[in-house]
Structures are given as structure tokens and as C-alpha cells.
Amino acid sequence: MFIHIENICFTYSLGMPFETEVLKDINLEIDKGEFIGLIGHTGCGKTTLIQHFNGLLNPTSGKIYVEGVDLNKKGVNLKLIRQKIGLVFQYPENQLFEETIYQEVAFGPKKLGLSEEKIEKRVREALKMVDLDYNLYVERSPFSLSGGEMRRVALASILSIRPKMLILDEPTANLDPQGRDNILSEIKKIHYNFGMTVILVSHNMEKVAETVKRLLVMHRGEIIMDGTPQEIFEKHANDLMKVGLGLPQVTECMHKLKAKGKEVYTGVLTVDDAEKEVLKKMKKPLKR
Amino acid sequence: MRILRNISFGQYIPRDSLIHNLDPRIKILSCLAIIVSLFLITKYSGYLILGSFVLFSIIISKVHPKFVFRGLRPILFIIIFTLIIHIFMTEGKVIYQLGFLKITQEGLVKGLLISFRLFILILATSLLTLATSPISLTDGIERLLAIFKFIGVPAHEIAMMMTIALRFIPTLLEETEKIMKAQISRGADFESGNIFNRAKNLIPILIPLFVNAFRRADELAIAMEAKCYRGGEGRTHYRELKIKKADILTFAFTIIVTVMASIMF
């Protein structure tokens, strides 16, 4: 078990008139190699929750274990934890500050005290993981890039620490459809090719649902659903609507077909799957 | 990260009280009167009167004293420092001696008076910002500065700059915290090392912060132009400031108290 969370609660500005309870009694277990989508409305506590994973925030009560280490125990080396869990913040391009992309990506490894050769190796490796050509990019300024490229550089600057787990907060926000698809396919590659544990945080069902293998749905500081996307979309469609999250368009379409009396499986996530499912249920197969 | 949360400067706490509802000009002028009289007072009795007047205002403002006293925290060091300097450095009648350190009566008196002065100064100004919304505060400053327009004081521009600055303090603090957390996640360390290393470690925070602030300023300027903002000339106000009876009475009362505190006692 990689991360183990026991009954954590978190309250902002504890003891002040503006105090707000953001996380309410969260229990969670994450294994190595999982691919998780964390979904919920803006302000439901997603970002607060993930900041607990690498010790940026301490829970008001409850315990968090990363590889068996209790994060709140005195004397825990949080730096070591932060090497294991790479947290990519929302709009990571806003943290870029170095003169060249090489230095930007090398920032983390340098802080680890690695030798020049090892740093260069890691920079090459990280840039390759996000599909940026080493020779074309290293000398350029990160501020001369497009939004999507900047985000990939920011992602590479986390990957160069070689984390065991990658958490991405709204990695596709504010990108055009192509940039969004690129980032998602890179994340998929990182998960499948390098076996990295990934948590994808988003408020958008579309795309994320078809990417991940396990879906956590948060609502008002609680995890209200936990399962495969198929399960959740098949069984809990109504509850999802109730908390205002909605379904991916194809899935909604299948639910409507079912409501009209067509016995289709509603746990589909992509247009292709929906097509297959509909064709299967049609009496006369269409000729294409 | 904790530090950033404790800044209470410019924090407005909305309540429905006499102090909140006063005209901002009256509040600013009363505050000025208190500050001026603080530097005229020479005896304890004067401080006692002024101190109780400020405490009384805090109570009727319905703002929890905790917030007002929180404003003292950043300057507590300065108060203690001046107190110590005064106690040990003033020549006069020695009342206690420990080696080369000697405490004099004059020093004690002077030190305490200076501490009271700083203490009341901060309480009064904190109350002003806590009980006045930033918008009406800058409104008040604009109107007061308008008196000096004939010598070329750009009252409206100054007020607009203040409004914008006040508006963006929380935004920038929030952003600083976010960037800090992001850089910590990337391996940055802000808590260890000597002072030079620590200063160097701030670069990953400062550069993104400045880049974003300039970008934001640019966007704000364009948004203002798109809304046809062209300076203060001929600009009308949504909220017209009007001096009410309560304002006059409060101001008169403040003047009486401050004059009494600084001259009569």
C-alpha cells in the first residue's frame, strides 16, 4: 500500500471567525501503480486533500501514511516524502522562473545534490517523457513557449525528481483541445510505460473518466464514490447529477437510450465503445 | 507558510456599529488627531485618557479585540527593543544595578511612555482599517486630499492606486503561498541554510510572483480602459459621502478628548 489515509479532517483558519471545514473524515487507500481520477466541484476540497499527500498541509485530525511512514510524526523527513510524491499544481506554468528550460528542469535534481552528469541524464529523460526535443528546447527561455509547452516543461521539472507517484491538479485547465489531448496522452504514457502511480484531479468528467482506472468523487469535503468509472457511471448516474457533476456526453446519451426502453449497458466512456454497444443491441447490423 | 496567514493589515471586518457607520473622513481625521496628540502628551495621565478612549472605541466598534491586538504583533519587537534601549541607556537616578547595566528611573519612565505611544498608535490605526472598508477608506482619503488639489496633488490618482494596491494584497499573498508550495513540491527549501542561502532561495518565489503581477497589471489596465476609465475628471461617485449629525458629534468628542489629554493633563 502506497498511501494510507485514516479519518483525516481539515479546517482552515481553525479558531477564527472565518473557520471552514474543508475535509470531513476522509479514509482512503492508494496502491502502487494505480491510475486514479479525483473528481469534484470547485471548492469541494480536492486541492486541499492532495496537499496532505506530501505534507504541505497537516490534517486537523487523522493520520496519513506514505509507504508506512506517518507524515505527522515529529522528525519525519518531508523532503524525502516530496521526492516520492510529485505534486503538479494547477497552472504549473506560473512557477517557471529560470533562464533556460534546462535549468528549469534541473532545479529539482540540483536540490537533491546530484552530480552534473546525473542531472543532465535526468533532464534528458524528463523532457523525453513529455515529448519535448532535448536539443531544440534546452537553451530556450521557458517564457518564450506556448501555454501547452510551458505546462509540459513544468511537468518535466517534477518528473526530473523521479517521483514514484504523480499528482496533477487540473492539468488540462485553460488549454485548447489539442493541448489538452497532448497532456493527457503524455500522462497516460507516463503511467503505462513507466508504471507510475498517477492521480488526476479535475472538475471535468469528460476525458478524465476515459483516461483513469479508478474514480474518486468528492462532494463537500467527503469522498462519496469510489470505483471504476464504468461502475460509477452505470450505477450512480443519478447521484452524480444530484451533486451537480453530470456525466460525460456519451454516457448521458446511453442513459437516455436506456430510459427510452433500450437495454444498453450504460457504463460506457468513449464514443467508440458506445458505438459498439449500440450496434450490438440493434436488430439489423448497419453496413458501413 | 503560516506567516502569511497572520497579516491583518488591510483586513476589513464588517460589523454594524457606530464606528463602522461613521464617515471615513471623520474617522481618518480623528485618527490623525489621536496621533498628533500622542506626540504632545508628556504625562501618564494623558496616555490613560487617550488609551481608554481608544479602548472604548474598540469596544463600541464590535470588532473582536483579538483582531485589533493582532496588529500589534509585528511591531512588538520594536516596542520591546525601544523599551530596553530606553531603560538601560538613559542617564539619571539609578534604581537597580547589575554589573555595567543600570536601570534608571528616568529611563524607565521614558521607555514606558514611548511604548504606550507606539501601542496606542497601532491600536488606533488598526481600528481604522478594521472598521472601514478599503473602498470607503480610499474614498475618504481622496476627498481629504482634494483640498490640496490647488497645489497639484493628484488626489484621484493616489486614491485609485491605493484602492488597487489594497485590493491586490490578499491576491498576492494567496499567490505567494501557492508558488511557495509549488516550489517546495519541486524540491525547494525555504526553511534551512544561512541568511544568504535563504535570500537566494527566494528567487523561485519572487520571479514568478513578479511575472504574474506584471501580467495581471497589464490585464487590469486593459480592462479599465475597456470600461472607459480615463482618470478622475468629471467622475461621479456611486456612494456620496455626507457628514451626518453622529459624525459631527463624534469628531467634536474626539477633539475634546485629544486636547484634554495633550494639554490639560
Coordinates of C-alpha atoms in Angstrom, one line a residue:
Chain A
M1 CA 0.0 0.0 0.0
F2 CA 1.5 3.3 -1.0
I3 CA -0.7 5.9 0.6
H4 CA -3.0 5.2 3.5
I5 CA -5.3 7.8 5.0
E6 CA -7.2 7.4 8.2
N7 CA -10.1 9.7 9.2
I8 CA -8.4 13.0 8.2
C9 CA -10.3 16.2 8.8
F10 CA -9.0 19.6 7.9
T11 CA -10.3 23.0 8.9
Y12 CA -9.0 26.3 7.5
S13 CA -8.3 29.2 10.0
L14 CA -9.1 27.0 13.0
G15 CA -10.4 29.0 15.9
M16 CA -11.1 32.1 13.8
P17 CA -14.4 33.6 12.8
F18 CA -13.7 32.6 9.2
E19 CA -13.1 28.9 10.1
T20 CA -14.3 26.5 7.4
E21 CA -14.3 22.7 7.5
V22 CA -12.8 21.6 4.2
L23 CA -12.2 17.9 4.7
K24 CA -14.6 15.7 6.7
D25 CA -13.4 12.3 7.9
I26 CA -11.6 11.1 4.8
N27 CA -10.5 7.5 4.5
L28 CA -8.5 6.4 1.5
E29 CA -6.1 3.7 0.3
I30 CA -3.9 4.1 -2.7
D31 CA -1.8 1.2 -4.1
K32 CA 1.3 1.4 -6.2
G33 CA 0.6 1.6 -9.9
E34 CA -2.9 2.9 -9.7
F35 CA -4.3 5.4 -12.1
I36 CA -6.9 7.5 -10.2
G37 CA -9.2 10.3 -11.2
L38 CA -10.2 12.6 -8.3
I39 CA -13.3 14.5 -9.4
G40 CA -15.5 17.1 -7.7
H41 CA -16.8 20.6 -7.9
T42 CA -14.7 23.6 -7.4
G43 CA -14.3 24.2 -3.7
C44 CA -15.1 20.6 -2.7
G45 CA -11.6 20.1 -1.1
K46 CA -9.8 18.2 -3.9
T47 CA -6.7 20.5 -3.9
T48 CA -6.7 20.6 -0.1
L49 CA -6.7 16.8 0.0
I50 CA -3.8 16.3 -2.3
Q51 CA -1.7 18.9 -0.4
H52 CA -1.9 16.5 2.5
F53 CA -0.3 13.7 0.5
N54 CA 3.1 15.3 0.5
G55 CA 2.9 17.1 3.8
L56 CA 2.2 20.7 2.6
L57 CA -0.8 20.8 4.8
N58 CA -1.2 18.9 8.1
P59 CA -4.6 17.5 8.9
T60 CA -6.5 18.9 11.9
S61 CA -7.1 15.3 12.9
G62 CA -6.4 11.9 11.5
K63 CA -3.4 10.2 10.1
I64 CA -1.6 9.9 6.8
Y65 CA 0.9 7.2 5.9
V66 CA 3.1 7.2 2.9
E67 CA 4.8 3.9 2.4
G68 CA 4.1 3.2 6.1
V69 CA 5.6 6.5 7.3
D70 CA 3.4 8.7 9.5
L71 CA 3.7 12.2 8.0
N72 CA 2.7 13.9 11.2
K73 CA 5.3 12.3 13.4
K74 CA 8.0 14.7 14.6
G75 CA 11.3 14.4 12.8
V76 CA 9.9 12.9 9.6
N77 CA 11.9 13.9 6.6
L78 CA 9.3 15.6 4.5
K79 CA 11.8 16.4 1.8
L80 CA 12.1 12.6 1.2
I81 CA 8.3 12.3 1.0
R82 CA 8.2 15.1 -1.5
Q83 CA 10.7 13.3 -3.7
K84 CA 8.4 10.3 -3.7
I85 CA 5.2 12.2 -4.4
G86 CA 5.5 14.7 -7.3
L87 CA 2.7 17.3 -7.0
V88 CA 2.0 19.3 -10.0
F89 CA -0.1 22.4 -9.1
Q90 CA -2.8 24.0 -11.1
Y91 CA -1.4 26.3 -13.8
P92 CA 2.2 25.0 -13.2
E93 CA 3.5 27.3 -15.9
N94 CA 3.1 30.1 -13.3
Q95 CA 6.0 28.7 -11.3
L96 CA 8.6 28.8 -14.0
F97 CA 11.5 31.2 -13.2
E98 CA 14.8 30.0 -14.7
E99 CA 16.6 31.5 -17.7
T100 CA 16.6 28.3 -19.7
I101 CA 14.5 25.2 -19.9
Y102 CA 17.5 23.1 -18.9
Q103 CA 17.9 25.0 -15.7
E104 CA 14.2 24.8 -15.1
V105 CA 14.0 21.1 -15.3
A106 CA 17.4 20.7 -13.5
F107 CA 16.1 22.7 -10.5
G108 CA 14.8 19.6 -8.6
P109 CA 17.7 17.3 -9.2
K110 CA 20.1 20.1 -8.3
K111 CA 18.4 20.5 -5.0
L112 CA 18.9 16.8 -4.5
G113 CA 22.6 17.4 -4.7
L114 CA 23.2 15.2 -7.8
S115 CA 26.3 15.4 -10.0
E116 CA 26.2 17.3 -13.3
E117 CA 26.2 14.2 -15.4
K118 CA 23.3 12.7 -13.5
I119 CA 21.4 16.0 -13.7
E120 CA 21.8 16.1 -17.4
K121 CA 20.7 12.5 -17.7
R122 CA 17.6 13.3 -15.7
V123 CA 16.8 16.4 -17.7
R124 CA 17.0 14.4 -21.0
E125 CA 14.8 11.7 -19.5
A126 CA 12.2 14.1 -18.2
L127 CA 12.0 16.1 -21.4
K128 CA 11.6 12.9 -23.3
M129 CA 8.8 11.8 -21.1
V130 CA 6.8 15.0 -22.0
D131 CA 7.8 14.8 -25.7
L132 CA 10.0 17.8 -25.9
D133 CA 13.1 17.5 -28.0
Y134 CA 16.1 18.0 -25.8
N135 CA 18.3 19.7 -28.4
L136 CA 15.6 22.0 -29.6
Y137 CA 14.4 23.2 -26.2
V138 CA 17.2 23.2 -23.6
E139 CA 18.7 26.6 -24.5
R140 CA 15.3 28.4 -24.9
S141 CA 13.7 30.6 -22.2
P142 CA 10.7 29.0 -20.6
F143 CA 8.9 32.3 -21.0
S144 CA 9.1 32.1 -24.8
L145 CA 7.0 28.9 -25.0
S146 CA 3.3 28.4 -25.7
G147 CA 0.9 27.7 -22.9
G148 CA 0.9 24.0 -23.6
E149 CA 4.7 23.7 -23.9
M150 CA 5.2 25.7 -20.7
R151 CA 2.9 23.2 -18.9
R152 CA 4.9 20.3 -20.3
V153 CA 8.2 21.9 -19.1
A154 CA 6.6 22.4 -15.6
L155 CA 5.6 18.7 -15.7
A156 CA 9.1 17.7 -16.7
S157 CA 10.5 19.7 -13.8
I158 CA 8.6 17.5 -11.4
L159 CA 9.4 14.3 -13.4
S160 CA 13.1 15.0 -13.1
I161 CA 12.9 14.4 -9.4
R162 CA 11.8 10.8 -10.3
P163 CA 8.8 10.6 -8.1
K164 CA 7.1 7.3 -7.5
M165 CA 3.7 9.0 -7.7
L166 CA 2.5 11.9 -9.8
I167 CA -0.4 14.0 -8.7
L168 CA -1.7 16.6 -11.2
D169 CA -4.1 19.3 -10.2
E170 CA -6.3 20.2 -13.2
P171 CA -3.6 19.5 -15.7
T172 CA -5.8 20.4 -18.7
A173 CA -7.3 23.6 -17.4
N174 CA -7.1 26.5 -19.8
L175 CA -5.6 24.5 -22.7
D176 CA -7.1 24.2 -26.2
P177 CA -8.5 20.8 -27.1
Q178 CA -5.3 19.8 -28.8
G179 CA -3.1 20.8 -25.9
R180 CA -5.4 19.0 -23.5
D181 CA -5.3 15.8 -25.5
N182 CA -1.5 16.0 -25.7
I183 CA -1.1 16.4 -22.0
L184 CA -3.5 13.6 -21.2
S185 CA -1.8 11.2 -23.7
E186 CA 1.6 12.1 -22.1
I187 CA 0.2 11.3 -18.7
K188 CA -1.2 8.1 -19.9
K189 CA 2.2 7.2 -21.4
I190 CA 3.9 8.0 -18.1
H191 CA 1.6 5.7 -16.3
Y192 CA 1.7 2.8 -18.7
N193 CA 5.3 3.0 -19.9
F194 CA 7.0 3.9 -16.6
G195 CA 4.4 2.3 -14.2
M196 CA 4.0 5.5 -12.3
T197 CA 1.1 5.9 -9.8
V198 CA -1.0 8.8 -11.1
I199 CA -3.7 10.9 -9.5
L200 CA -5.5 13.2 -11.9
V201 CA -7.5 15.9 -10.2
S202 CA -10.3 17.6 -12.2
H203 CA -13.8 19.1 -12.1
N204 CA -14.5 17.9 -15.6
M205 CA -15.8 14.3 -16.1
E206 CA -15.2 14.4 -19.8
K207 CA -11.8 12.9 -20.9
V208 CA -10.6 12.2 -17.3
A209 CA -13.2 9.4 -16.9
E210 CA -12.0 7.6 -20.0
T211 CA -8.3 8.0 -19.0
V212 CA -8.3 6.7 -15.5
K213 CA -8.9 3.2 -14.0
R214 CA -10.3 4.3 -10.6
L215 CA -12.5 7.2 -9.9
L216 CA -12.9 9.1 -6.6
V217 CA -15.8 11.5 -6.4
M218 CA -15.6 14.3 -3.8
H219 CA -18.5 16.4 -2.6
R220 CA -18.4 19.0 0.2
G221 CA -15.2 17.6 1.8
E222 CA -16.2 14.0 1.6
I223 CA -15.4 11.1 -0.8
I224 CA -18.9 10.0 -1.8
M225 CA -18.0 7.5 -4.5
D226 CA -15.1 5.2 -5.2
G227 CA -14.9 2.7 -8.0
T228 CA -14.1 2.2 -11.7
P229 CA -15.5 4.8 -13.9
Q230 CA -17.8 2.2 -15.6
E231 CA -19.3 1.2 -12.2
I232 CA -19.9 4.7 -11.1
F233 CA -21.4 5.9 -14.4
E234 CA -23.6 2.8 -14.6
K235 CA -24.9 2.7 -11.0
H236 CA -24.6 6.1 -9.6
A237 CA -25.6 8.3 -12.6
N238 CA -28.4 9.9 -10.6
D239 CA -26.3 10.7 -7.6
L240 CA -23.7 12.3 -9.8
M241 CA -26.4 14.5 -11.3
K242 CA -27.6 15.4 -7.8
V243 CA -24.3 16.7 -6.7
G244 CA -24.1 18.7 -10.0
L245 CA -21.3 16.9 -11.7
G246 CA -23.0 15.4 -14.7
L247 CA -21.9 12.6 -16.9
P248 CA -19.7 12.5 -20.0
Q249 CA -21.9 13.2 -23.0
V250 CA -21.8 9.7 -24.4
T251 CA -22.6 8.1 -21.1
E252 CA -25.5 10.5 -20.7
C253 CA -26.7 9.6 -24.2
M254 CA -26.7 5.9 -23.2
H255 CA -28.6 6.6 -20.0
K256 CA -31.2 8.4 -22.1
L257 CA -31.4 5.4 -24.5
K258 CA -32.0 3.2 -21.6
A259 CA -34.7 5.4 -20.2
K260 CA -36.4 5.1 -23.6
G261 CA -36.5 1.3 -23.1
K262 CA -33.4 0.3 -25.0
E263 CA -31.5 -2.3 -22.9
V264 CA -28.0 -0.9 -23.4
Y265 CA -25.1 -1.0 -21.0
T266 CA -24.7 2.5 -19.5
G267 CA -21.1 2.3 -18.2
V268 CA -19.5 3.3 -21.5
L269 CA -16.9 6.1 -21.5
T270 CA -16.0 6.7 -25.1
V271 CA -17.8 7.2 -28.4
D272 CA -16.2 4.1 -29.8
D273 CA -17.5 1.9 -27.0
A274 CA -20.9 3.5 -27.3
E275 CA -21.0 2.7 -31.0
K276 CA -20.1 -0.9 -30.4
E277 CA -22.7 -1.2 -27.7
V278 CA -25.5 0.3 -29.8
L279 CA -24.6 -1.8 -32.8
K280 CA -24.6 -4.9 -30.7
K281 CA -28.1 -4.1 -29.5
M282 CA -29.6 -3.2 -32.9
K283 CA -31.6 -5.9 -34.6
K284 CA -30.2 -5.4 -38.0
P285 CA -26.5 -4.5 -38.1
L286 CA -25.7 -1.4 -40.1
K287 CA -23.4 -1.7 -43.1
R288 CA -20.7 0.9 -43.0
Chain B
M1 CA 3.5 29.5 5.1
R2 CA 2.0 30.2 8.4
I3 CA 3.4 33.7 8.5
L4 CA 1.4 34.8 5.5
R5 CA -1.9 34.0 7.2
N6 CA -1.2 36.3 10.1
I7 CA -1.0 39.5 8.3
S8 CA -4.0 41.5 9.4
F9 CA -3.1 44.7 7.6
G10 CA -5.9 46.0 5.4
Q11 CA -8.3 43.3 6.7
Y12 CA -11.7 44.7 7.0
I13 CA -14.2 43.2 9.4
P14 CA -17.7 44.1 8.6
R15 CA -20.0 44.9 11.5
D16 CA -22.9 47.2 12.1
S17 CA -21.6 49.7 14.7
L18 CA -21.3 53.4 15.3
I19 CA -17.6 53.3 14.3
H20 CA -18.3 51.4 11.1
N21 CA -21.0 53.8 10.0
L22 CA -19.1 57.0 10.5
D23 CA -18.0 59.0 7.6
P24 CA -14.5 57.8 6.6
R25 CA -13.2 61.4 6.5
I26 CA -14.2 61.8 10.1
K27 CA -12.5 58.5 11.0
I28 CA -9.3 59.5 9.3
L29 CA -9.2 63.0 10.8
S30 CA -10.0 61.6 14.3
C31 CA -7.2 59.1 13.9
L32 CA -4.9 61.9 12.9
A33 CA -6.0 63.9 15.9
I34 CA -5.1 61.0 18.2
I35 CA -1.7 60.5 16.5
V36 CA -0.9 64.2 16.9
S37 CA -1.9 64.3 20.5
L38 CA 0.1 61.2 21.2
F39 CA 3.2 63.2 20.4
L40 CA 2.2 66.1 22.5
I41 CA 1.4 64.2 25.7
T42 CA 4.1 64.2 28.3
K43 CA 2.5 62.6 31.3
Y44 CA 0.9 59.2 32.1
S45 CA -2.5 60.7 32.8
G46 CA -2.7 61.9 29.2
Y47 CA -2.0 58.4 27.9
L48 CA -4.5 57.0 30.3
I49 CA -7.2 59.2 28.9
L50 CA -6.3 58.6 25.3
G51 CA -5.8 54.9 25.9
S52 CA -9.2 54.5 27.5
F53 CA -10.7 56.5 24.6
V54 CA -9.2 54.1 22.0
L55 CA -10.2 51.0 24.1
F56 CA -13.7 52.5 24.4
S57 CA -13.8 52.9 20.6
I58 CA -12.7 49.3 20.1
I59 CA -15.5 48.1 22.3
I60 CA -18.2 50.0 20.6
S61 CA -16.9 49.0 17.2
K62 CA -18.0 45.4 18.0
V63 CA -14.7 44.2 16.3
H64 CA -13.3 41.4 18.5
P65 CA -10.3 42.9 20.4
K66 CA -8.3 39.9 19.3
F67 CA -8.2 41.3 15.7
V68 CA -7.2 44.8 16.9
F69 CA -4.4 43.5 19.1
R70 CA -3.2 41.2 16.4
G71 CA -2.0 44.3 14.6
L72 CA 0.5 44.8 17.5
R73 CA 2.3 41.5 16.8
P74 CA 4.6 42.7 14.0
I75 CA 5.8 45.7 16.0
L76 CA 6.0 44.0 19.4
F77 CA 9.7 43.6 18.7
I78 CA 10.2 47.3 18.1
I79 CA 8.3 48.2 21.2
I80 CA 10.3 45.9 23.4
F81 CA 13.5 47.0 21.7
T82 CA 12.9 50.7 22.4
L83 CA 11.8 49.9 25.9
I84 CA 15.1 48.1 26.6
I85 CA 17.2 50.8 25.0
H86 CA 15.5 53.5 27.0
I87 CA 15.7 51.7 30.3
F88 CA 19.4 50.9 30.0
M89 CA 20.7 53.9 28.1
T90 CA 19.1 56.9 29.9
E91 CA 21.3 58.7 32.4
G92 CA 19.7 59.6 35.7
K93 CA 18.9 58.2 39.2
V94 CA 20.0 54.6 39.4
I95 CA 17.4 52.3 40.9
Y96 CA 18.9 48.9 40.1
Q97 CA 22.4 47.9 39.0
L98 CA 23.7 44.7 37.6
G99 CA 27.3 44.9 36.6
F100 CA 27.7 47.6 33.9
L101 CA 23.9 47.5 33.3
K102 CA 22.0 50.1 35.3
I103 CA 18.3 50.8 35.3
T104 CA 17.5 54.5 35.9
Q105 CA 14.2 55.9 37.0
E106 CA 14.2 58.4 34.1
G107 CA 14.9 55.6 31.7
L108 CA 12.0 53.5 33.0
V109 CA 9.6 56.4 32.7
K110 CA 10.7 57.4 29.3
G111 CA 10.7 53.9 28.0
L112 CA 7.2 53.2 29.2
L113 CA 5.9 56.4 27.7
I114 CA 7.4 55.6 24.3
S115 CA 5.9 52.1 24.5
F116 CA 2.5 53.5 25.3
R117 CA 2.8 55.9 22.5
L118 CA 3.5 53.1 19.9
F119 CA 0.9 50.9 21.5
I120 CA -1.9 53.4 21.2
L121 CA -0.7 54.5 17.7
I122 CA -1.0 51.0 16.4
L123 CA -4.3 50.2 18.1
A124 CA -5.9 53.4 16.7
T125 CA -4.7 52.8 13.2
S126 CA -5.6 49.1 13.2
L127 CA -9.1 50.0 14.4
L128 CA -9.4 52.5 11.5
T129 CA -8.5 49.9 8.9
L130 CA -10.5 47.1 10.6
A131 CA -13.7 49.1 10.8
T132 CA -13.5 50.9 7.5
S133 CA -13.9 49.1 4.2
P134 CA -11.0 49.7 1.9
I135 CA -13.3 51.3 -0.6
S136 CA -14.7 53.9 1.8
L137 CA -11.2 54.4 3.2
T138 CA -9.7 55.4 -0.1
D139 CA -12.9 57.4 -0.8
G140 CA -12.3 59.4 2.3
I141 CA -8.6 59.9 1.5
E142 CA -9.5 61.1 -2.0
R143 CA -11.9 63.7 -0.6
L144 CA -9.5 64.8 2.0
L145 CA -6.6 65.1 -0.5
A146 CA -8.8 67.0 -2.8
I147 CA -8.4 70.0 -0.6
F148 CA -4.7 70.1 -1.7
K149 CA -5.6 69.9 -5.4
F150 CA -4.7 73.5 -5.9
I151 CA -1.0 72.7 -5.2
G152 CA -1.1 69.9 -7.7
V153 CA -1.8 66.8 -5.5
P154 CA -3.3 64.2 -7.8
A155 CA -5.9 63.1 -5.3
H156 CA -7.9 60.8 -7.5
E157 CA -4.9 59.0 -8.9
I158 CA -3.4 58.5 -5.4
A159 CA -6.7 57.1 -4.2
M160 CA -7.1 54.8 -7.2
M161 CA -3.6 53.5 -6.7
M162 CA -4.3 52.8 -3.1
T163 CA -7.6 51.0 -3.9
I164 CA -5.8 48.8 -6.4
A165 CA -2.9 48.1 -4.1
L166 CA -5.2 47.2 -1.2
R167 CA -7.4 45.1 -3.5
F168 CA -4.4 43.0 -4.6
I169 CA -2.7 42.4 -1.2
P170 CA -4.8 39.3 -0.4
T171 CA -4.4 38.1 -4.0
L172 CA -0.7 38.4 -4.0
L173 CA -0.4 36.8 -0.6
E174 CA -2.5 33.9 -1.8
E175 CA -0.4 33.6 -4.9
T176 CA 2.8 33.7 -2.9
E177 CA 1.6 30.9 -0.8
K178 CA 0.7 28.8 -3.8
I179 CA 4.0 29.4 -5.6
M180 CA 5.8 28.6 -2.4
K181 CA 4.0 25.3 -2.0
A182 CA 4.6 24.5 -5.7
Q183 CA 8.4 25.2 -5.4
I184 CA 8.5 23.1 -2.2
S185 CA 7.0 20.3 -4.1
R186 CA 9.7 20.7 -6.7
G187 CA 12.4 20.4 -4.1
A188 CA 12.9 24.0 -3.0
D189 CA 13.8 24.6 0.7
F190 CA 12.9 27.8 2.4
E191 CA 13.5 26.8 6.0
S192 CA 17.1 25.9 6.3
G193 CA 20.5 27.5 5.5
N194 CA 22.1 30.7 6.4
I195 CA 20.7 34.1 5.6
F196 CA 22.4 34.4 2.2
N197 CA 21.2 31.0 1.1
R198 CA 17.7 31.8 2.3
A199 CA 17.7 35.0 0.3
K200 CA 18.9 33.1 -2.8
N201 CA 16.2 30.5 -2.2
L202 CA 13.6 33.3 -2.6
I203 CA 14.3 33.7 -6.3
P204 CA 12.0 30.8 -7.3
I205 CA 9.2 32.7 -5.5
L206 CA 10.0 36.2 -6.5
I207 CA 10.4 35.8 -10.2
P208 CA 7.1 34.0 -10.8
L209 CA 5.4 36.4 -8.5
F210 CA 6.7 39.5 -10.4
V211 CA 5.9 37.9 -13.8
N212 CA 2.4 37.2 -12.7
A213 CA 1.9 40.6 -11.1
F214 CA 3.0 42.4 -14.2
R215 CA 0.8 40.3 -16.4
R216 CA -2.1 41.0 -14.0
A217 CA -1.4 44.7 -14.0
D218 CA -1.4 44.7 -17.8
E219 CA -4.8 42.9 -17.9
L220 CA -6.2 45.2 -15.3
A221 CA -5.2 48.3 -17.3
I222 CA -6.8 46.9 -20.4
A223 CA -10.0 46.0 -18.5
M224 CA -10.1 49.5 -17.1
E225 CA -9.7 51.1 -20.5
A226 CA -12.4 48.8 -21.9
K227 CA -14.7 50.2 -19.3
C228 CA -13.8 53.7 -20.4
Y229 CA -11.8 54.7 -17.4
R230 CA -10.0 58.0 -18.1
G231 CA -9.0 59.4 -14.7
G232 CA -10.8 61.4 -12.1
E233 CA -12.0 64.3 -14.2
G234 CA -15.8 64.5 -14.2
R235 CA -16.1 61.2 -12.5
T236 CA -19.1 60.8 -10.2
H237 CA -19.4 58.6 -7.2
Y238 CA -21.9 55.8 -6.5
R239 CA -21.7 56.4 -2.8
E240 CA -21.8 60.1 -2.0
L241 CA -20.2 60.9 1.4
K242 CA -22.3 63.0 3.6
I243 CA -21.5 64.3 7.1
K244 CA -24.2 63.3 9.5
K245 CA -25.0 64.5 13.0
A246 CA -23.3 61.5 14.5
D247 CA -20.1 62.3 12.6
I248 CA -20.0 65.9 13.9
L249 CA -20.7 64.8 17.5
T250 CA -18.0 62.0 17.3
F251 CA -15.5 64.4 15.8
A252 CA -16.2 67.0 18.4
F253 CA -15.9 64.4 21.2
T254 CA -12.5 63.2 19.8
I255 CA -11.1 66.7 19.6
I256 CA -12.2 67.4 23.2
V257 CA -10.6 64.2 24.4
T258 CA -7.3 64.6 22.5
V259 CA -7.0 68.3 23.5
M260 CA -7.7 67.4 27.1
A261 CA -5.2 64.5 27.0
S262 CA -2.4 66.6 25.5
I263 CA -2.8 70.0 27.1
M264 CA -4.7 69.9 30.3
F265 CA -3.0 66.9 31.9

